[in-house]
Amino acid sequence: MSAENKTEEEYSGSSIQVLEGLEAVRKRPAMYIGDIGPKGLHHLVNEVVDNSIDEALAGYCHNIDVFVNEDNSITVVDDGRGIPVDMHPKEKRSALEVVLTVLHAGGKFNKDTYKVSGGLHGVGVSCVNALSDFLHVEVKRGGKLYMQEYSKGKPAFPVKEMGPAEGTGTSVTFHPDGTIFTETEYKFETLSHRLRELAYLNAGIRISLTDKRETLENGEFKKELFYSEKGLCEFVEYIERAKERLVPEVIHINTDKYGTPVEIAMTYNTTSNESLTSYVNNINTIEHGTHVNGFRRALTRTLKKYADDKKILEKAKVEINPEDFREGLTAVISVKVAEPQFEGQTKTKLGNGEVQGVVDKAVAEALEAYLEENPKQAQLIIDKVVLAAKARIAAANARKMVLRKNPLSGAGLPGKLADCSDKDPEKCELFLVEGDSAGGTAKQGRDRHFQAILPLRGKILNVEKAADHRVLDSEEIRNIYTALGVTIGTEEDPKALNLSKLRYHKIIIMTDADVDGSHIDTLILTFFFRRMRELIEKGYVYIAMAPLYKCSKGKVEEYCWDDNQRDKFIMQYGGGSETGIKIQRYKGLGEMSEVQLKETTMDPDKRTLKQVTLEDFTEADMTFSILMGDDVAPRRKFIEENAVYAEIDA
Ligand code: 0RA
């Protein structure tokens, strides 16, 4: 029944609840949790944890323990007050059952907690219940233990009283429904990343993550603890751990005296990159919004006023732009807003106008005090701003020179590019291929209608460390610009990226599956991340996944992308023994014939592409700083911790 057909009476609370029954969630899961892939799968955990976080923010819960069980079910245990279990007078069933079976019911029972958490979609635990083939909930409350179980959102029996219990709390175990999700395997890193973030955003809560699928050498399960005493202050220190600080302290603002709780931590490092992460109600607002506008306005105004008062700008004789205040800035902004309005393409841009002034006031006040109390640091920051302004002007001139000598557009396409015949960018793909030899194979293996090949000579320039005009001087990099049809400078902004003539909507990085190849991937990704981030944001950048092995027995042939697949083949065709099985290990793209390369890596019907996303800007920014920056120690540590290729090469 559509909403239009309803009589006025049917619009009562109960009818809306019927309309929004759990069947609706199972019919259109993506509408409620975003998607049915890995993202949606992990979102279920966030949805449950968010309820516990709300309970913690209300002051009743201190510990949250998350378990990934052997069967990929998830258990979330908290020591809050426990979901109420008393009979609901109208519904004639326990409040617990209502919370778990009625959409958005959680909040209605819990008016005294200030709902701030509740995920991007904020649909509640009933939604998780609907999308689980099994859910088990336990509540400790009033000295007793209660329990209920569900399948696909339907209760298996009414709430049971199980006996006496000590303390209070809620424990939810759910197993995602494999008929709904494309994948049901949880990733430790995805979960730990969000839980770490939550610990920093909500100081004082102890969160643990235990993976019962994995036993360590000492016989214990893989486990991580997340706890932050000082909140965002420590978050910024974590982000900055691979960078050189300009000022030793992290400026920490934490106040709700202007009506909206605002927490900000910021510092400056010696790089020229800005890293600004913002949150509203624990949700990462990737598109920022009014809270960030307030922050930027206050930062620019306060620093400028300080420099003016001290007559520093007069002496330096430069025009300062707002962007000059952002070079080397690292900041995390978190606000808690009662009724957030989210706007923008991905609904992650805060629209509430009143928040801008609140953040502005809080930042101006704290920053003024910091500058007055720390004149040495103030001088360092202002010096850096002045330097940024001078560098900006010098770079603009150098860029003009380079571009005048050798424009990015109009010079024709690079000689090394084997272009495709189709001209519709939406259909066209550009392969960036490591080395001329693999480039040659790719040219033969491609579909020349829509696939273009640009071979790159080995390692491209590390843009993390190079000055602006040096980047534009590099031939390999100029080739990427011209092949893509990307130029620099629009009417409004001479420095902006101009994508209006972009020639391909798929840009595919294709390198060898070895250490060198992964280094080249990183260099090319660093280039896109720092210079053409919009292409990553639009989802145009991909990494081609070349197979590692070809396994054959008699006439049966199979390509394998990892050791697991190879072992499966050996199991299936050799009963676990390798006799009679041929395993060819591909060390590089060059070892494949054009037919093999086409069949495994280039043909859209058969290949696997990994889309490059900017899911988490903070993490990406840090990874690039660690991998491409000057500091050797954190780089070595990072590579050791993430040594996937090292293993393959062994
Ligand atoms: C409704 C009311 C109350 C607490 C909760 C819900 C609650 C929900 C969840 C979900 C996970 N952990 C939770 N902990 C508590 C307050 C009841 C009271 O006044 O005691």
XYZ file of C-alpha atoms and ligand atoms in Angstrom:
670
model
C 0.000 0.000 0.000
C 1.438 3.378 -0.885
C 1.324 6.246 1.592
C -1.067 8.214 -0.617
C -3.796 5.618 -0.232
C -3.945 5.880 3.533
C -6.766 7.480 5.448
C -5.913 10.012 8.101
C -6.539 7.575 10.909
C -4.120 5.084 9.499
C -1.340 7.614 9.887
C -1.199 6.948 13.618
C 2.053 5.778 15.163
C 1.115 2.154 14.917
C 0.385 2.206 11.211
C 3.706 3.837 10.444
C 5.366 1.092 12.406
C 3.552 -1.498 10.325
C 4.654 0.241 7.179
C 8.204 0.302 8.481
C 8.216 -3.328 9.499
C 11.320 -5.436 9.358
C 10.108 -6.997 6.100
C 10.786 -3.632 4.464
C 14.385 -3.827 5.671
C 14.831 -7.302 4.188
C 13.262 -6.202 0.910
C 15.410 -3.121 0.495
C 18.427 -3.577 2.782
C 20.553 -1.025 0.926
C 18.029 1.692 1.770
C 18.682 1.111 5.442
C 22.369 0.253 5.673
C 23.832 1.742 2.494
C 24.729 -1.441 0.613
C 24.824 -5.242 0.877
C 28.568 -5.588 0.285
C 31.381 -5.498 2.838
C 30.484 -1.941 3.817
C 26.927 -2.824 4.798
C 28.139 -5.984 6.509
C 30.477 -3.998 8.767
C 27.833 -1.367 9.242
C 25.800 -3.893 11.243
C 28.519 -3.926 13.901
C 28.621 -0.129 14.025
C 24.884 -0.026 14.458
C 25.034 -2.254 17.547
C 28.136 -0.593 19.007
C 26.567 2.844 18.534
C 23.803 1.892 20.949
C 26.378 1.020 23.570
C 28.259 4.263 22.857
C 25.043 6.218 23.437
C 24.637 4.448 26.740
C 28.238 5.371 27.582
C 27.754 9.017 26.601
C 24.772 9.104 28.942
C 27.237 8.094 31.650
C 26.016 4.580 32.349
C 28.429 2.373 30.407
C 32.228 2.181 30.632
C 33.239 -0.986 28.806
C 32.317 -2.263 25.366
C 33.702 -5.603 24.191
C 33.356 -6.736 20.611
C 34.023 -10.326 19.537
C 34.269 -11.819 16.076
C 33.223 -15.409 16.697
C 34.482 -18.457 14.829
C 31.404 -18.578 12.584
C 31.742 -14.869 11.661
C 28.956 -13.914 14.019
C 29.555 -10.827 16.144
C 29.030 -10.320 19.875
C 28.842 -6.863 21.426
C 28.814 -6.748 25.222
C 28.381 -3.596 27.291
C 28.007 -2.778 30.976
C 25.243 -0.188 30.576
C 21.856 -0.277 32.262
C 20.598 -3.058 30.015
C 17.727 -2.706 27.568
C 14.463 -2.579 29.594
C 12.566 -5.886 29.710
C 9.255 -4.858 31.305
C 5.983 -5.462 29.447
C 5.090 -2.776 26.963
C 1.472 -1.903 27.801
C 0.231 -1.317 24.247
C 2.321 -3.837 22.391
C 1.680 -6.609 24.944
C 5.270 -7.785 24.725
C 8.481 -6.880 26.441
C 10.230 -3.598 25.745
C 13.289 -5.617 24.749
C 11.351 -7.331 21.981
C 9.988 -3.993 20.786
C 13.473 -2.463 20.641
C 14.662 -5.443 18.595
C 11.725 -5.682 16.207
C 10.460 -2.137 15.633
C 12.503 0.284 13.563
C 13.727 3.322 15.455
C 12.129 2.061 18.677
C 15.387 2.220 20.665
C 15.319 5.997 21.049
C 11.711 6.139 22.135
C 12.461 4.064 25.183
C 15.510 5.956 26.079
C 14.530 9.615 26.151
C 16.985 10.589 28.842
C 20.052 9.745 26.824
C 21.163 12.444 24.504
C 21.139 10.554 21.199
C 24.252 11.534 19.415
C 25.711 8.359 18.047
C 23.603 6.137 15.857
C 25.633 5.787 12.691
C 25.205 7.420 9.358
C 21.992 5.589 8.752
C 21.016 5.452 12.421
C 18.421 2.760 11.992
C 18.980 0.887 15.204
C 19.513 -2.627 16.346
C 16.174 -3.871 14.943
C 17.614 -3.381 11.492
C 20.556 -5.588 12.381
C 18.056 -8.147 13.659
C 16.147 -8.074 10.370
C 19.316 -8.763 8.400
C 20.610 -11.567 10.630
C 19.660 -15.226 10.211
C 20.273 -15.558 13.950
C 20.338 -13.093 16.846
C 20.738 -13.791 20.548
C 20.295 -11.029 23.111
C 21.022 -11.147 26.835
C 20.152 -8.464 29.351
C 21.300 -8.218 32.942
C 18.974 -5.925 34.878
C 17.475 -5.761 38.360
C 19.516 -8.752 39.528
C 18.268 -11.060 36.807
C 19.417 -12.408 33.459
C 16.992 -12.309 30.513
C 17.393 -13.821 27.081
C 15.670 -13.942 23.721
C 16.517 -15.292 20.264
C 15.433 -14.367 16.756
C 15.778 -15.491 13.192
C 15.521 -12.934 10.387
C 13.984 -10.535 12.895
C 11.289 -12.931 14.130
C 11.358 -13.939 17.809
C 11.816 -17.675 18.397
C 10.110 -17.340 21.828
C 9.123 -14.581 24.277
C 11.809 -13.110 26.547
C 12.972 -15.782 29.032
C 14.078 -15.157 32.582
C 17.227 -17.220 33.045
C 18.028 -16.753 36.724
C 19.970 -14.378 38.969
C 22.682 -12.084 37.606
C 25.223 -9.656 38.946
C 25.631 -6.172 37.539
C 23.852 -4.769 34.506
C 24.424 -4.752 30.781
C 23.440 -5.869 27.323
C 24.982 -8.506 25.077
C 23.952 -8.903 21.450
C 25.188 -11.751 19.230
C 24.156 -11.752 15.596
C 25.040 -13.689 12.476
C 24.608 -11.776 9.202
C 22.180 -13.407 6.760
C 24.138 -14.889 3.852
C 21.106 -14.634 1.576
C 21.190 -10.838 1.986
C 24.890 -9.988 1.983
C 27.260 -10.658 -0.902
C 29.927 -11.533 1.644
C 29.744 -12.498 5.312
C 33.366 -12.490 6.392
C 34.369 -9.769 8.844
C 37.685 -7.983 8.481
C 39.589 -7.295 11.683
C 41.175 -4.123 10.304
C 37.872 -2.580 9.240
C 36.416 -3.197 12.685
C 39.513 -2.091 14.615
C 39.760 1.068 12.587
C 36.271 2.233 13.536
C 36.601 1.148 17.172
C 39.907 3.031 17.526
C 38.238 6.109 16.082
C 35.319 5.760 18.512
C 37.717 5.460 21.453
C 39.452 8.702 20.483
C 36.158 10.463 19.853
C 34.726 9.409 23.205
C 37.469 9.670 25.810
C 37.227 7.344 28.771
C 35.340 4.448 27.195
C 37.201 1.139 27.113
C 36.589 -0.761 23.892
C 38.084 -4.135 23.036
C 38.071 -6.238 19.887
C 38.753 -9.984 20.024
C 39.009 -12.190 16.956
C 38.101 -15.741 17.916
C 38.890 -16.950 14.414
C 42.575 -16.380 14.968
C 44.812 -17.855 17.665
C 48.226 -16.314 18.215
C 51.441 -18.211 18.963
C 50.903 -17.726 22.694
C 47.598 -19.565 22.400
C 45.451 -16.476 22.924
C 42.995 -14.919 20.518
C 44.003 -11.910 18.499
C 42.855 -8.937 20.554
C 43.185 -5.172 20.605
C 42.228 -2.639 23.270
C 41.179 0.899 22.499
C 41.147 3.498 25.208
C 41.875 7.179 25.125
C 42.179 9.264 28.258
C 42.659 12.594 26.524
C 40.476 12.071 23.444
C 41.160 14.002 20.270
C 44.467 15.233 21.633
C 45.738 11.681 21.385
C 43.992 11.207 18.033
C 46.079 14.034 16.589
C 49.225 12.566 18.138
C 48.348 9.252 16.485
C 47.871 10.915 13.082
C 51.071 12.902 13.536
C 53.219 10.018 14.642
C 55.027 9.859 11.308
C 55.505 13.602 10.885
C 57.872 16.220 12.217
C 56.132 18.688 14.498
C 56.418 22.444 14.034
C 55.139 23.159 17.550
C 55.468 20.581 20.306
C 51.997 20.825 21.783
C 48.591 19.833 20.503
C 46.095 22.628 21.079
C 43.047 21.070 22.684
C 39.638 22.711 22.845
C 36.832 20.995 24.702
C 33.810 23.069 25.648
C 30.055 23.197 25.594
C 29.661 26.699 26.942
C 28.290 27.963 23.610
C 25.438 25.467 23.564
C 26.834 22.767 21.294
C 29.560 20.457 22.585
C 32.727 21.155 20.587
C 35.986 19.240 20.801
C 38.951 20.157 18.634
C 42.593 19.157 18.658
C 45.077 20.796 16.319
C 48.762 21.243 15.682
C 51.176 22.198 12.909
C 53.803 19.966 11.316
C 56.627 20.865 8.934
C 54.982 19.515 5.762
C 52.830 21.587 3.459
C 49.827 19.274 3.573
C 46.674 19.912 5.504
C 44.971 17.044 7.293
C 41.567 17.995 8.585
C 39.107 15.410 9.789
C 35.679 16.331 11.067
C 32.903 14.506 12.880
C 29.320 15.167 13.825
C 27.891 12.793 16.416
C 30.797 10.406 15.851
C 30.091 10.323 12.103
C 32.979 11.267 9.829
C 31.717 14.262 7.838
C 33.831 13.786 4.726
C 32.248 16.772 2.997
C 32.737 18.885 6.149
C 30.165 21.721 6.511
C 29.350 24.498 8.978
C 31.503 23.189 11.850
C 34.579 23.198 9.604
C 33.694 26.601 8.135
C 33.556 28.011 11.661
C 36.924 26.476 12.452
C 38.607 27.829 9.317
C 37.203 31.320 9.736
C 38.374 31.541 13.325
C 41.810 30.116 12.481
C 42.413 32.578 9.639
C 41.060 35.591 11.509
C 42.859 34.894 14.778
C 46.260 34.125 13.253
C 46.001 37.087 10.890
C 45.085 39.439 13.703
C 47.997 38.221 15.798
C 50.422 38.711 12.900
C 48.966 42.160 12.151
C 49.196 43.256 15.774
C 52.816 42.178 15.911
C 53.438 43.905 12.553
C 54.857 40.688 11.106
C 52.961 40.883 7.824
C 54.022 44.458 7.180
C 57.648 43.406 7.406
C 57.220 40.325 5.232
C 55.466 42.320 2.476
C 53.254 39.466 1.262
C 49.550 39.047 0.690
C 48.295 36.201 2.831
C 45.514 33.945 1.532
C 43.308 31.790 3.761
C 44.917 28.665 2.268
C 48.312 29.761 3.618
C 47.052 29.170 7.150
C 46.329 25.565 6.295
C 49.752 24.300 5.218
C 51.048 21.788 7.738
C 47.879 21.992 9.807
C 46.525 18.819 11.350
C 43.175 19.095 13.065
C 40.344 16.890 14.219
C 36.996 18.541 14.856
C 34.150 16.815 16.646
C 30.781 18.331 17.479
C 27.685 16.802 18.977
C 24.528 18.242 17.451
C 21.027 17.415 18.716
C 19.283 17.564 15.353
C 21.910 17.404 12.654
C 21.001 18.333 9.090
C 23.174 16.436 6.643
C 23.596 17.672 3.093
C 25.824 17.033 0.110
C 26.367 14.181 -2.301
C 27.088 11.574 0.346
C 25.042 13.242 3.093
C 28.175 13.911 5.089
C 28.129 17.714 5.058
C 26.762 19.458 8.138
C 24.158 22.078 7.275
C 23.167 23.483 10.692
C 23.944 27.201 10.449
C 24.088 27.806 14.190
C 27.078 25.477 14.582
C 29.400 27.736 12.589
C 29.301 30.567 15.137
C 29.671 28.185 18.061
C 32.832 26.596 16.662
C 34.169 29.977 15.547
C 33.851 31.425 19.063
C 35.352 28.388 20.768
C 38.348 28.259 18.414
C 39.046 32.010 18.412
C 39.034 32.138 22.189
C 41.321 29.139 22.696
C 43.705 30.040 19.885
C 44.090 33.655 21.048
C 44.997 32.430 24.500
C 47.477 29.917 23.088
C 49.243 32.513 20.937
C 49.510 34.990 23.815
C 50.839 32.361 26.195
C 53.265 30.800 23.721
C 54.957 33.604 21.761
C 57.739 31.331 20.464
C 55.314 28.846 18.967
C 53.159 31.696 17.645
C 56.196 33.038 15.805
C 56.927 29.600 14.300
C 53.361 29.278 13.042
C 53.252 32.777 11.561
C 56.659 32.264 9.942
C 55.313 29.124 8.320
C 52.224 30.967 7.073
C 54.411 33.670 5.552
C 56.628 31.020 3.985
C 53.564 29.276 2.568
C 52.418 32.557 1.020
C 55.847 33.198 -0.501
C 56.079 29.612 -1.768
C 52.597 29.899 -3.241
C 53.537 33.037 -5.173
C 56.890 31.596 -6.296
C 55.274 28.315 -7.337
C 52.592 30.143 -9.310
C 55.318 31.977 -11.223
C 57.375 28.842 -11.782
C 54.267 26.961 -12.868
C 53.419 29.730 -15.305
C 56.947 29.510 -16.716
C 56.862 25.738 -17.065
C 53.392 25.757 -18.550
C 54.203 28.594 -20.948
C 57.300 26.799 -22.200
C 55.472 23.546 -22.427
C 51.698 23.687 -22.058
C 49.856 20.638 -20.751
C 47.168 21.099 -23.362
C 47.519 21.799 -27.049
C 50.813 19.958 -27.340
C 49.033 16.885 -28.669
C 48.942 13.502 -26.981
C 52.108 11.884 -25.630
C 53.980 9.799 -28.198
C 53.996 6.799 -25.883
C 50.233 6.697 -25.564
C 48.412 4.016 -27.535
C 45.014 5.664 -27.555
C 41.656 4.003 -28.071
C 39.324 4.810 -30.937
C 36.188 5.533 -28.937
C 36.007 9.133 -27.663
C 33.291 8.864 -25.023
C 35.152 9.225 -21.682
C 32.532 7.191 -19.849
C 33.364 4.146 -21.949
C 37.121 4.642 -22.133
C 39.859 3.188 -19.966
C 43.487 4.202 -19.588
C 45.983 1.603 -18.367
C 49.081 3.023 -16.701
C 51.535 0.186 -17.184
C 54.890 -0.362 -15.510
C 57.629 -0.589 -18.100
C 57.796 -0.601 -21.880
C 57.839 -4.381 -22.204
C 54.625 -4.968 -20.253
C 53.270 -1.897 -22.053
C 53.894 -3.678 -25.352
C 52.079 -6.823 -24.218
C 49.191 -4.716 -22.962
C 48.938 -2.944 -26.325
C 48.541 -6.309 -28.046
C 46.136 -7.683 -25.472
C 43.822 -4.692 -25.253
C 40.529 -3.966 -26.968
C 41.593 -0.933 -28.973
C 38.081 0.440 -29.138
C 37.951 1.560 -25.537
C 41.277 0.634 -23.913
C 44.278 2.957 -24.096
C 47.771 2.146 -22.849
C 50.341 4.519 -21.403
C 53.613 2.797 -20.479
C 55.465 4.465 -17.622
C 59.189 4.274 -17.258
C 59.842 2.624 -13.883
C 59.462 4.808 -10.864
C 57.722 8.121 -11.307
C 58.710 11.182 -9.283
C 57.817 11.086 -5.588
C 55.436 14.048 -5.421
C 55.272 13.863 -1.628
C 58.637 15.549 -1.460
C 58.895 17.504 -4.715
C 58.089 21.179 -5.253
C 55.142 22.095 -7.431
C 56.936 23.127 -10.590
C 59.343 20.180 -10.358
C 56.324 17.918 -10.580
C 55.196 19.639 -13.771
C 58.734 19.392 -15.153
C 58.701 15.595 -14.953
C 58.031 14.024 -18.343
C 56.258 10.944 -16.999
C 53.913 13.112 -14.994
C 53.248 15.513 -17.851
C 52.388 12.479 -19.943
C 49.777 11.433 -17.401
C 48.234 14.918 -17.429
C 48.117 15.166 -21.208
C 46.947 11.596 -21.793
C 44.127 12.131 -19.307
C 43.271 15.537 -20.764
C 43.587 17.135 -17.340
C 44.878 20.697 -17.220
C 45.634 23.122 -14.432
C 43.775 26.355 -13.952
C 40.148 27.303 -14.287
C 38.648 30.752 -14.644
C 38.069 31.132 -10.915
C 41.241 29.508 -9.686
C 44.545 29.350 -11.569
C 45.668 26.441 -9.414
C 42.531 24.312 -9.638
C 42.361 21.035 -11.481
C 40.414 21.264 -14.714
C 38.673 17.982 -15.444
C 36.295 19.295 -18.095
C 38.268 17.534 -20.845
C 38.968 14.318 -18.955
C 39.324 11.581 -21.581
C 38.824 8.407 -19.500
C 36.569 7.512 -16.595
C 38.578 4.435 -15.689
C 42.236 4.881 -14.919
C 43.805 1.524 -14.204
C 47.208 1.124 -12.629
C 48.816 -2.119 -13.806
C 52.112 -3.148 -12.204
C 53.991 -6.326 -11.302
C 52.912 -8.186 -8.174
C 56.294 -7.738 -6.490
C 57.984 -5.243 -4.191
C 58.937 -2.897 -7.038
C 55.430 -3.054 -8.436
C 53.884 -2.192 -5.112
C 56.314 0.704 -4.737
C 55.275 2.001 -8.151
C 51.593 1.596 -7.192
C 52.283 3.726 -4.142
C 54.116 6.401 -6.134
C 51.320 6.637 -8.696
C 48.663 6.640 -5.973
C 50.547 9.336 -4.082
C 50.501 11.378 -7.257
C 46.743 10.934 -7.668
C 46.138 11.490 -3.955
C 48.062 14.764 -3.771
C 47.479 16.153 -7.271
C 44.277 14.661 -8.684
C 42.342 13.651 -5.601
C 39.061 14.423 -7.334
C 39.596 11.462 -9.646
C 39.858 9.132 -6.646
C 36.827 10.758 -5.043
C 34.846 10.240 -8.220
C 35.807 6.549 -8.171
C 37.763 6.676 -11.430
C 41.035 5.172 -10.179
C 41.593 1.400 -10.075
C 44.352 -1.117 -9.556
C 44.475 -4.088 -11.898
C 44.834 -7.416 -10.142
C 47.138 -9.680 -12.094
C 47.128 -13.354 -11.101
C 50.029 -14.777 -9.104
C 49.834 -18.351 -10.391
C 48.623 -20.483 -13.221
C 47.833 -23.979 -11.991
C 47.241 -26.800 -14.413
C 46.625 -30.502 -14.371
C 46.221 -32.170 -17.725
C 43.856 -29.978 -19.665
C 42.452 -28.158 -16.640
C 43.910 -24.689 -16.217
C 43.126 -22.128 -13.582
C 44.550 -18.753 -12.682
C 44.998 -18.027 -8.981
C 45.217 -14.644 -7.353
C 46.468 -15.844 -3.979
C 47.902 -18.846 -2.115
C 44.456 -19.891 -0.918
C 43.157 -20.341 -4.436
C 46.319 -22.212 -5.395
C 45.944 -24.571 -2.419
C 42.297 -25.147 -3.310
C 43.332 -26.163 -6.802
C 45.931 -28.582 -5.415
C 43.284 -29.974 -3.063
C 40.689 -30.378 -5.791
C 42.872 -31.809 -8.568
C 45.685 -33.465 -6.655
C 43.982 -34.444 -3.410
C 46.428 -32.223 -1.548
C 49.523 -33.552 -3.315
C 51.337 -31.553 -5.968
C 52.254 -34.551 -8.121
C 51.069 -34.106 -11.685
C 50.169 -30.490 -11.031
C 52.003 -27.691 -12.769
C 52.222 -24.381 -10.972
C 53.494 -21.400 -12.871
C 54.385 -18.445 -10.693
C 54.097 -15.069 -12.437
C 56.793 -12.715 -11.223
C 55.858 -9.923 -13.571
C 53.376 -8.874 -16.195
C 56.098 -9.416 -18.798
C 55.963 -13.180 -18.227
C 52.436 -13.329 -19.546
C 51.489 -13.554 -23.185
C 49.113 -10.933 -24.555
C 46.340 -13.528 -24.518
C 46.993 -14.391 -20.874
C 47.171 -10.745 -19.850
C 43.919 -10.025 -21.651
C 42.144 -13.045 -20.171
C 43.230 -12.472 -16.611
C 43.759 -8.788 -16.109
C 42.323 -6.636 -18.881
C 39.102 -8.138 -20.206
C 36.208 -6.460 -18.321
C 34.277 -9.745 -18.260
C 37.056 -11.709 -16.580
C 39.356 -9.360 -14.699
C 39.269 -8.189 -11.080
C 39.806 -4.501 -10.480
C 40.343 -2.968 -7.082
C 38.729 0.433 -6.866
C 40.819 2.990 -5.024
C 38.695 4.805 -2.460
C 39.318 7.563 0.016
C 37.207 5.894 2.691
C 39.352 7.299 5.317
C 41.272 10.384 4.543
C 43.162 10.385 7.837
C 44.478 6.895 7.330
C 45.290 7.511 3.677
C 47.089 10.738 4.462
C 49.128 9.051 7.148
C 49.953 6.086 4.968
C 51.267 8.374 2.254
C 53.291 10.418 4.718
C 54.792 7.275 6.195
C 55.512 5.606 2.889
C 56.694 8.599 0.944
C 58.060 10.992 3.539
C 61.561 11.482 4.883
C 61.349 9.665 8.152
C 62.791 6.170 7.841
C 61.823 4.599 11.186
C 58.029 4.759 10.872
C 58.298 3.698 7.236
C 60.251 0.576 8.118
C 57.769 -0.226 10.876
C 54.810 0.283 8.554
C 56.279 -1.888 5.831
C 57.076 -4.626 8.338
C 53.550 -4.519 9.718
C 51.976 -4.544 6.277
C 54.413 -6.773 4.457
C 52.070 -8.574 2.101
C 54.411 -8.629 -0.850
C 57.402 -9.642 1.215
C 55.628 -12.899 1.935
C 54.779 -13.561 -1.688
C 58.369 -12.928 -2.706
C 59.835 -15.310 -0.164
C 16.401 1.845 26.285
C 16.324 2.417 27.568
C 17.421 2.372 28.423
C 18.587 1.772 27.961
C 18.661 1.217 26.700
C 17.559 1.269 25.852
C 19.892 0.556 26.255
C 19.999 0.099 24.946
C 21.173 -0.551 24.555
C 21.618 -1.144 23.392
C 22.883 -1.649 23.632
N 23.231 -1.379 24.889
C 22.206 -0.718 25.506
N 22.083 -0.273 26.755
C 20.949 0.357 27.123
C 17.372 3.020 29.792
C 16.623 2.178 30.746
C 16.686 2.716 32.163
O 16.153 3.791 32.417
O 17.270 2.038 33.011
